[in-house]
Amino acid sequence: MNQENLLVGLAGVLAAAAPIIFAVLGETFSERAGVINLSMNGTILLSAMGGFAVAYNTDNIVLGFLAGMLIGALVALVVAFASITLKQSQVAVGFVLALTCRDLSYFLGNPYMGQAGPRLQSLPIPFLSDLPIVGTLLFKQDFITYVSFIAIFLAWVWIYRTRPGLMLQGIGEKPAAAFIRGANVNLMRYVYTMIGGALIGLAGPAYSLAIRAGWMGTISGLDGIGWIALSITIFGGWNPSRAAFGAYLFAFLQWLGLVLQGVFTQVPSQVLQVAPFPLMILTLLLVNIGNAEWVERTLAAMPENARKIFAKALRAMRASPPAALGVPFDTD
């Protein structure tokens, strides 16, 4: 593989990661506010179908993306209402919605199966796209990929460098303390859950209008992406930049699987295609293994130099969820 092909392949990795980044950022905002949105997988499928259907019927890609975001926000509203107002199990509500939205996408999307619709075109940035290496990697992408780059930065700044972001962290960690300081905890949970849902909804048309243009129903290959995005949210420690790295890692593993098919011809292609999924699960286990008691005992038995190295590595990977995640807040 020559350098140009390698750069084009890696540029494709950045583009392929964009929908996952939107989903991960959306779930990060929701969970930072204390609400688990397990409907992600179904939301991505339904918004992919709905976004494509709107763009197909209106011949307007922008409306397709807006429709996907609206679908995501509405599904998230159902999650918020059931879990915040009705105080039902967030896990149960989200899981049921994931299945319902998935089946709805297949049923309602049947007329659009295999239809040729509009597709987002690449948008090279003048002058910057001519730069060596980075020009091909970063500046010959489509609009939605550029938006994903900006979204990572803005999400990080919002959470860690703004007063509302600090309040968001308080709502997810210590909602009672945030309430005492004047925050309307449940209202803000509604807001951030719907913002998160809109971002998750953006992931759907990012697939059907850009990455895998069109709607192919059960053979679209999108079923399961939402669960991977959920695991990457945990892998990322509810940190936008770290979660984005997880999204890029997953997209890179998918691309690597395609590349290796031509090298390891004796290996069934299905093995390399599904390999990124168990590898991400293994990575997730490694991230959370540092919280186990037996790991602490093992470290204590190691020589001092080795213990310091392993302990430092585990601390870097360790991630803890917001303390009030999934816990209803009652002002009474």
Tab-separated table of C-alpha atoms in Angstrom:
chain	number	residue	atom	x	y	z
A	1	MET	CA	0.000	0.000	0.000
A	2	ASN	CA	1.512	3.309	-1.100
A	3	GLN	CA	1.337	6.521	0.900
A	4	GLU	CA	-1.530	8.027	-1.078
A	5	ASN	CA	-3.740	4.973	-0.608
A	6	LEU	CA	-2.859	4.898	3.074
A	7	LEU	CA	-3.820	8.558	3.511
A	8	VAL	CA	-7.094	8.061	1.637
A	9	GLY	CA	-7.865	5.049	3.826
A	10	LEU	CA	-7.153	6.964	7.034
A	11	ALA	CA	-9.241	9.891	5.776
A	12	GLY	CA	-12.035	7.374	5.306
A	13	VAL	CA	-11.561	6.290	8.924
A	14	LEU	CA	-12.123	9.871	10.102
A	15	ALA	CA	-15.279	10.110	7.994
A	16	ALA	CA	-16.592	6.710	9.111
A	17	ALA	CA	-16.113	7.685	12.762
A	18	ALA	CA	-18.230	10.850	12.451
A	19	PRO	CA	-21.648	9.195	13.084
A	20	ILE	CA	-20.262	7.280	16.069
A	21	ILE	CA	-18.813	10.513	17.451
A	22	PHE	CA	-22.216	12.222	17.308
A	23	ALA	CA	-23.847	9.262	19.073
A	24	VAL	CA	-21.121	9.095	21.732
A	25	LEU	CA	-21.230	12.841	22.401
A	26	GLY	CA	-25.012	12.693	22.660
A	27	GLU	CA	-24.895	9.853	25.165
A	28	THR	CA	-22.119	11.638	27.081
A	29	PHE	CA	-24.305	14.731	27.549
A	30	SER	CA	-27.285	12.615	28.592
A	31	GLU	CA	-25.353	10.497	31.074
A	32	ARG	CA	-23.469	13.488	32.431
A	33	ALA	CA	-26.913	14.792	33.399
A	34	GLY	CA	-27.742	11.479	35.072
A	35	VAL	CA	-29.980	9.900	32.408
A	36	ILE	CA	-29.092	6.649	30.638
A	37	ASN	CA	-30.447	6.621	27.088
A	38	LEU	CA	-30.334	2.984	26.025
A	39	SER	CA	-32.501	3.675	22.987
A	40	MET	CA	-29.394	4.634	20.978
A	41	ASN	CA	-29.304	1.605	18.719
A	42	GLY	CA	-32.942	1.947	17.673
A	43	THR	CA	-32.675	5.733	17.442
A	44	ILE	CA	-29.775	5.522	14.991
A	45	LEU	CA	-31.700	3.073	12.799
A	46	LEU	CA	-34.943	5.080	12.886
A	47	SER	CA	-33.206	8.412	12.247
A	48	ALA	CA	-31.165	6.875	9.409
A	49	MET	CA	-34.369	5.700	7.758
A	50	GLY	CA	-36.329	8.877	8.564
A	51	GLY	CA	-33.531	11.194	7.478
A	52	PHE	CA	-33.131	9.366	4.187
A	53	ALA	CA	-36.897	9.291	3.594
A	54	VAL	CA	-37.205	13.063	4.127
A	55	ALA	CA	-34.176	13.828	1.949
A	56	TYR	CA	-35.479	11.455	-0.749
A	57	ASN	CA	-38.949	13.012	-0.825
A	58	THR	CA	-37.798	16.634	-0.610
A	59	ASP	CA	-34.481	16.280	-2.463
A	60	ASN	CA	-32.997	18.324	0.385
A	61	ILE	CA	-30.150	16.808	2.408
A	62	VAL	CA	-30.320	19.507	5.092
A	63	LEU	CA	-33.935	18.609	5.839
A	64	GLY	CA	-32.871	14.973	6.049
A	65	PHE	CA	-30.313	15.747	8.744
A	66	LEU	CA	-32.780	17.954	10.624
A	67	ALA	CA	-35.370	15.168	10.478
A	68	GLY	CA	-32.869	12.734	11.973
A	69	MET	CA	-32.114	15.140	14.814
A	70	LEU	CA	-35.828	15.678	15.446
A	71	ILE	CA	-36.433	11.918	15.619
A	72	GLY	CA	-33.564	11.538	18.085
A	73	ALA	CA	-34.835	14.387	20.253
A	74	LEU	CA	-38.375	12.971	20.332
A	75	VAL	CA	-37.200	9.489	21.307
A	76	ALA	CA	-35.048	11.064	24.025
A	77	LEU	CA	-38.080	13.034	25.218
A	78	VAL	CA	-39.922	9.753	25.758
A	79	VAL	CA	-36.932	8.438	27.739
A	80	ALA	CA	-36.834	11.633	29.823
A	81	PHE	CA	-40.579	11.688	30.498
A	82	ALA	CA	-40.726	8.021	31.487
A	83	SER	CA	-37.629	8.143	33.689
A	84	ILE	CA	-37.735	11.670	35.156
A	85	THR	CA	-41.457	12.409	35.456
A	86	LEU	CA	-42.844	8.882	35.781
A	87	LYS	CA	-39.703	7.615	37.553
A	88	GLN	CA	-39.635	4.369	35.609
A	89	SER	CA	-36.475	2.329	35.111
A	90	GLN	CA	-34.230	4.118	32.635
A	91	VAL	CA	-32.678	0.839	31.549
A	92	ALA	CA	-36.038	-0.849	30.891
A	93	VAL	CA	-37.515	2.157	29.056
A	94	GLY	CA	-34.427	2.635	26.917
A	95	PHE	CA	-34.160	-1.034	26.001
A	96	VAL	CA	-37.826	-1.252	24.976
A	97	LEU	CA	-37.467	1.901	22.883
A	98	ALA	CA	-34.328	0.500	21.223
A	99	LEU	CA	-36.282	-2.547	20.044
A	100	THR	CA	-39.384	-0.529	19.102
A	101	CYS	CA	-37.464	2.048	17.058
A	102	ARG	CA	-35.478	-0.661	15.316
A	103	ASP	CA	-38.611	-2.511	14.222
A	104	LEU	CA	-40.310	0.750	13.219
A	105	SER	CA	-37.356	1.662	11.019
A	106	TYR	CA	-37.585	-1.651	9.181
A	107	PHE	CA	-41.373	-1.454	8.805
A	108	LEU	CA	-41.676	2.206	7.797
A	109	GLY	CA	-38.539	2.124	5.679
A	110	ASN	CA	-39.628	-0.770	3.474
A	111	PRO	CA	-40.753	1.515	0.572
A	112	TYR	CA	-37.296	3.149	0.515
A	113	MET	CA	-35.268	-0.062	0.407
A	114	GLY	CA	-32.571	0.210	-2.244
A	115	GLN	CA	-33.764	3.576	-3.557
A	116	ALA	CA	-31.147	5.939	-4.942
A	117	GLY	CA	-31.387	9.181	-3.043
A	118	PRO	CA	-29.284	12.305	-2.434
A	119	ARG	CA	-25.827	11.928	-0.978
A	120	LEU	CA	-23.558	14.381	0.789
A	121	GLN	CA	-20.557	15.237	-1.382
A	122	SER	CA	-17.019	15.924	-0.254
A	123	LEU	CA	-16.184	19.569	0.382
A	124	PRO	CA	-12.438	20.215	0.003
A	125	ILE	CA	-11.302	23.366	1.775
A	126	PRO	CA	-9.372	25.637	-0.626
A	127	PHE	CA	-5.606	25.853	-0.028
A	128	LEU	CA	-5.764	23.656	3.076
A	129	SER	CA	-6.719	20.583	1.023
A	130	ASP	CA	-3.493	21.016	-0.984
A	131	LEU	CA	-1.266	20.667	2.077
A	132	PRO	CA	0.810	17.467	2.180
A	133	ILE	CA	-0.574	14.641	4.344
A	134	VAL	CA	-2.962	16.715	6.511
A	135	GLY	CA	-4.664	18.078	3.415
A	136	THR	CA	-5.784	14.603	2.359
A	137	LEU	CA	-6.526	13.514	5.923
A	138	LEU	CA	-8.468	16.471	7.268
A	139	PHE	CA	-9.458	18.925	4.567
A	140	LYS	CA	-11.015	16.815	1.806
A	141	GLN	CA	-13.909	15.571	3.908
A	142	ASP	CA	-17.634	16.190	3.648
A	143	PHE	CA	-19.464	18.805	5.699
A	144	ILE	CA	-20.746	16.402	8.370
A	145	THR	CA	-17.195	15.160	9.085
A	146	TYR	CA	-16.013	18.735	9.599
A	147	VAL	CA	-18.941	19.230	11.975
A	148	SER	CA	-17.829	16.159	13.955
A	149	PHE	CA	-14.365	17.687	14.446
A	150	ILE	CA	-15.896	20.899	15.747
A	151	ALA	CA	-18.419	19.027	17.917
A	152	ILE	CA	-15.652	17.231	19.821
A	153	PHE	CA	-13.961	20.517	20.686
A	154	LEU	CA	-17.170	22.350	21.593
A	155	ALA	CA	-18.437	19.479	23.766
A	156	TRP	CA	-15.158	19.357	25.694
A	157	VAL	CA	-15.094	23.118	26.197
A	158	TRP	CA	-18.752	23.164	27.276
A	159	ILE	CA	-18.373	20.422	29.870
A	160	TYR	CA	-15.024	21.423	31.354
A	161	ARG	CA	-14.582	25.140	30.670
A	162	THR	CA	-17.994	26.784	31.080
A	163	ARG	CA	-20.207	27.473	34.078
A	164	PRO	CA	-23.225	25.606	32.594
A	165	GLY	CA	-20.903	22.665	31.942
A	166	LEU	CA	-19.768	22.617	35.551
A	167	MET	CA	-23.418	22.717	36.583
A	168	LEU	CA	-24.054	19.780	34.227
A	169	GLN	CA	-21.348	17.814	36.011
A	170	GLY	CA	-22.952	18.693	39.340
A	171	ILE	CA	-26.370	17.491	38.156
A	172	GLY	CA	-24.886	14.110	37.293
A	173	GLU	CA	-22.644	13.793	40.328
A	174	LYS	CA	-24.476	15.518	43.197
A	175	PRO	CA	-27.928	16.679	42.062
A	176	ALA	CA	-28.964	17.689	45.595
A	177	ALA	CA	-26.006	20.071	45.847
A	178	ALA	CA	-26.767	21.474	42.388
A	179	PHE	CA	-30.395	21.989	43.420
A	180	ILE	CA	-29.333	23.926	46.518
A	181	ARG	CA	-27.258	26.190	44.281
A	182	GLY	CA	-30.297	27.042	42.200
A	183	ALA	CA	-30.278	24.436	39.441
A	184	ASN	CA	-33.591	23.026	38.259
A	185	VAL	CA	-32.213	19.486	38.150
A	186	ASN	CA	-35.075	17.709	36.434
A	187	LEU	CA	-35.578	20.473	33.845
A	188	MET	CA	-31.881	20.422	32.980
A	189	ARG	CA	-32.002	16.640	32.727
A	190	TYR	CA	-34.822	17.019	30.216
A	191	VAL	CA	-32.809	19.571	28.241
A	192	TYR	CA	-29.572	17.608	28.124
A	193	THR	CA	-31.320	14.324	27.390
A	194	MET	CA	-33.033	15.907	24.381
A	195	ILE	CA	-29.813	17.609	23.234
A	196	GLY	CA	-28.084	14.260	23.540
A	197	GLY	CA	-30.934	12.599	21.657
A	198	ALA	CA	-30.649	15.131	18.825
A	199	LEU	CA	-26.934	14.362	18.489
A	200	ILE	CA	-27.654	10.630	18.499
A	201	GLY	CA	-30.325	11.270	15.851
A	202	LEU	CA	-27.741	13.096	13.742
A	203	ALA	CA	-25.721	9.873	13.582
A	204	GLY	CA	-28.469	8.122	11.575
A	205	PRO	CA	-28.569	10.376	8.485
A	206	ALA	CA	-24.783	10.711	8.738
A	207	TYR	CA	-24.824	7.059	7.708
A	208	SER	CA	-27.731	6.998	5.236
A	209	LEU	CA	-26.890	10.314	3.548
A	210	ALA	CA	-23.081	10.214	3.657
A	211	ILE	CA	-21.222	7.085	4.776
A	212	ARG	CA	-23.529	4.347	3.433
A	213	ALA	CA	-25.805	6.408	1.233
A	214	GLY	CA	-29.292	4.939	1.025
A	215	TRP	CA	-31.508	2.777	3.205
A	216	MET	CA	-31.048	-0.985	3.071
A	217	GLY	CA	-33.121	-2.090	6.048
A	218	THR	CA	-31.872	-5.205	7.838
A	219	ILE	CA	-28.812	-5.439	5.588
A	220	SER	CA	-27.742	-1.838	6.191
A	221	GLY	CA	-25.176	-2.986	8.755
A	222	LEU	CA	-26.281	-0.364	11.285
A	223	ASP	CA	-27.895	-2.681	13.822
A	224	GLY	CA	-25.455	-2.864	16.723
A	225	ILE	CA	-23.724	0.470	16.146
A	226	GLY	CA	-25.702	2.041	18.995
A	227	TRP	CA	-24.475	-0.570	21.464
A	228	ILE	CA	-20.907	0.012	20.325
A	229	ALA	CA	-21.423	3.768	20.824
A	230	LEU	CA	-22.687	3.037	24.332
A	231	SER	CA	-19.576	1.011	25.130
A	232	ILE	CA	-17.350	3.768	23.698
A	233	THR	CA	-19.094	6.283	25.978
A	234	ILE	CA	-18.011	4.154	28.936
A	235	PHE	CA	-14.557	3.603	27.415
A	236	GLY	CA	-14.248	7.375	27.062
A	237	GLY	CA	-14.958	7.941	30.724
A	238	TRP	CA	-17.759	10.375	29.804
A	239	ASN	CA	-15.060	12.669	28.390
A	240	PRO	CA	-15.680	13.960	24.815
A	241	SER	CA	-12.045	13.867	23.692
A	242	ARG	CA	-11.380	10.405	25.076
A	243	ALA	CA	-14.679	9.125	23.681
A	244	ALA	CA	-13.769	10.539	20.260
A	245	PHE	CA	-10.541	8.558	20.410
A	246	GLY	CA	-12.610	5.431	21.055
A	247	ALA	CA	-14.796	6.211	18.015
A	248	TYR	CA	-11.745	6.670	15.805
A	249	LEU	CA	-10.240	3.461	17.177
A	250	PHE	CA	-13.369	1.494	16.314
A	251	ALA	CA	-13.510	2.966	12.776
A	252	PHE	CA	-9.808	2.208	12.344
A	253	LEU	CA	-10.327	-1.424	13.379
A	254	GLN	CA	-13.157	-1.724	10.848
A	255	TRP	CA	-10.931	-0.322	8.089
A	256	LEU	CA	-8.048	-2.553	9.167
A	257	GLY	CA	-10.321	-5.580	8.883
A	258	LEU	CA	-11.041	-4.683	5.255
A	259	VAL	CA	-7.340	-4.174	4.511
A	260	LEU	CA	-6.348	-7.470	6.110
A	261	GLN	CA	-8.845	-9.397	3.986
A	262	GLY	CA	-6.463	-8.975	1.071
A	263	VAL	CA	-3.497	-10.120	3.161
A	264	PHE	CA	-4.973	-13.077	5.045
A	265	THR	CA	-6.974	-14.599	2.234
A	266	GLN	CA	-7.234	-17.921	4.065
A	267	VAL	CA	-9.183	-16.283	6.919
A	268	PRO	CA	-12.956	-16.099	6.293
A	269	SER	CA	-13.942	-12.497	5.531
A	270	GLN	CA	-16.714	-12.642	8.154
A	271	VAL	CA	-14.108	-13.067	10.912
A	272	LEU	CA	-12.279	-9.873	10.017
A	273	GLN	CA	-15.538	-7.958	9.536
A	274	VAL	CA	-16.817	-8.703	13.050
A	275	ALA	CA	-13.405	-8.531	14.767
A	276	PRO	CA	-13.748	-4.811	15.739
A	277	PHE	CA	-16.787	-5.600	17.908
A	278	PRO	CA	-15.124	-8.099	20.300
A	279	LEU	CA	-11.951	-6.001	20.278
A	280	MET	CA	-13.916	-2.976	21.507
A	281	ILE	CA	-15.531	-5.127	24.200
A	282	LEU	CA	-12.071	-6.338	25.265
A	283	THR	CA	-10.846	-2.733	25.375
A	284	LEU	CA	-13.845	-1.812	27.531
A	285	LEU	CA	-12.968	-4.618	29.951
A	286	LEU	CA	-9.389	-3.364	30.169
A	287	VAL	CA	-10.612	0.158	30.884
A	288	ASN	CA	-12.766	-0.993	33.785
A	289	ILE	CA	-10.552	-3.756	35.117
A	290	GLY	CA	-8.659	-1.270	37.259
A	291	ASN	CA	-11.699	-0.913	39.515
A	292	ALA	CA	-11.617	-4.578	40.540
A	293	GLU	CA	-10.427	-5.502	44.027
A	294	TRP	CA	-8.333	-8.434	42.811
A	295	VAL	CA	-6.310	-6.044	40.644
A	296	GLU	CA	-5.352	-4.037	43.727
A	297	ARG	CA	-4.236	-7.236	45.464
A	298	THR	CA	-2.199	-8.263	42.425
A	299	LEU	CA	-0.518	-4.880	42.271
A	300	ALA	CA	0.336	-5.061	45.958
A	301	ALA	CA	2.201	-8.335	45.362
A	302	MET	CA	4.327	-6.902	42.524
A	303	PRO	CA	7.839	-5.462	42.851
A	304	GLU	CA	7.741	-1.731	43.495
A	305	ASN	CA	8.973	-0.581	40.061
A	306	ALA	CA	6.558	-2.838	38.181
A	307	ARG	CA	3.727	-1.844	40.529
A	308	LYS	CA	4.263	1.853	39.801
A	309	ILE	CA	4.195	1.287	36.037
A	310	PHE	CA	1.048	-0.853	36.070
A	311	ALA	CA	-0.705	1.383	38.606
A	312	LYS	CA	-0.021	4.467	36.478
A	313	ALA	CA	-1.367	2.728	33.364
A	314	LEU	CA	-4.511	1.593	35.186
A	315	ARG	CA	-5.145	5.059	36.599
A	316	ALA	CA	-4.897	6.510	33.099
A	317	MET	CA	-7.508	4.056	31.815
A	318	ARG	CA	-9.791	3.987	34.838
A	319	ALA	CA	-13.220	5.555	34.405
A	320	SER	CA	-16.060	6.046	36.874
A	321	PRO	CA	-19.613	6.925	35.843
A	322	PRO	CA	-21.401	10.017	37.198
A	323	ALA	CA	-22.428	9.180	40.762
A	324	ALA	CA	-26.138	9.932	40.191
A	325	LEU	CA	-26.371	8.160	36.831
A	326	GLY	CA	-29.737	6.424	36.565
A	327	VAL	CA	-30.901	7.722	39.961
A	328	PRO	CA	-34.171	9.757	39.930
A	329	PHE	CA	-34.072	13.119	41.698
A	330	ASP	CA	-36.985	14.105	43.892
A	331	THR	CA	-37.229	17.592	45.431
A	332	ASP	CA	-39.834	16.496	47.997
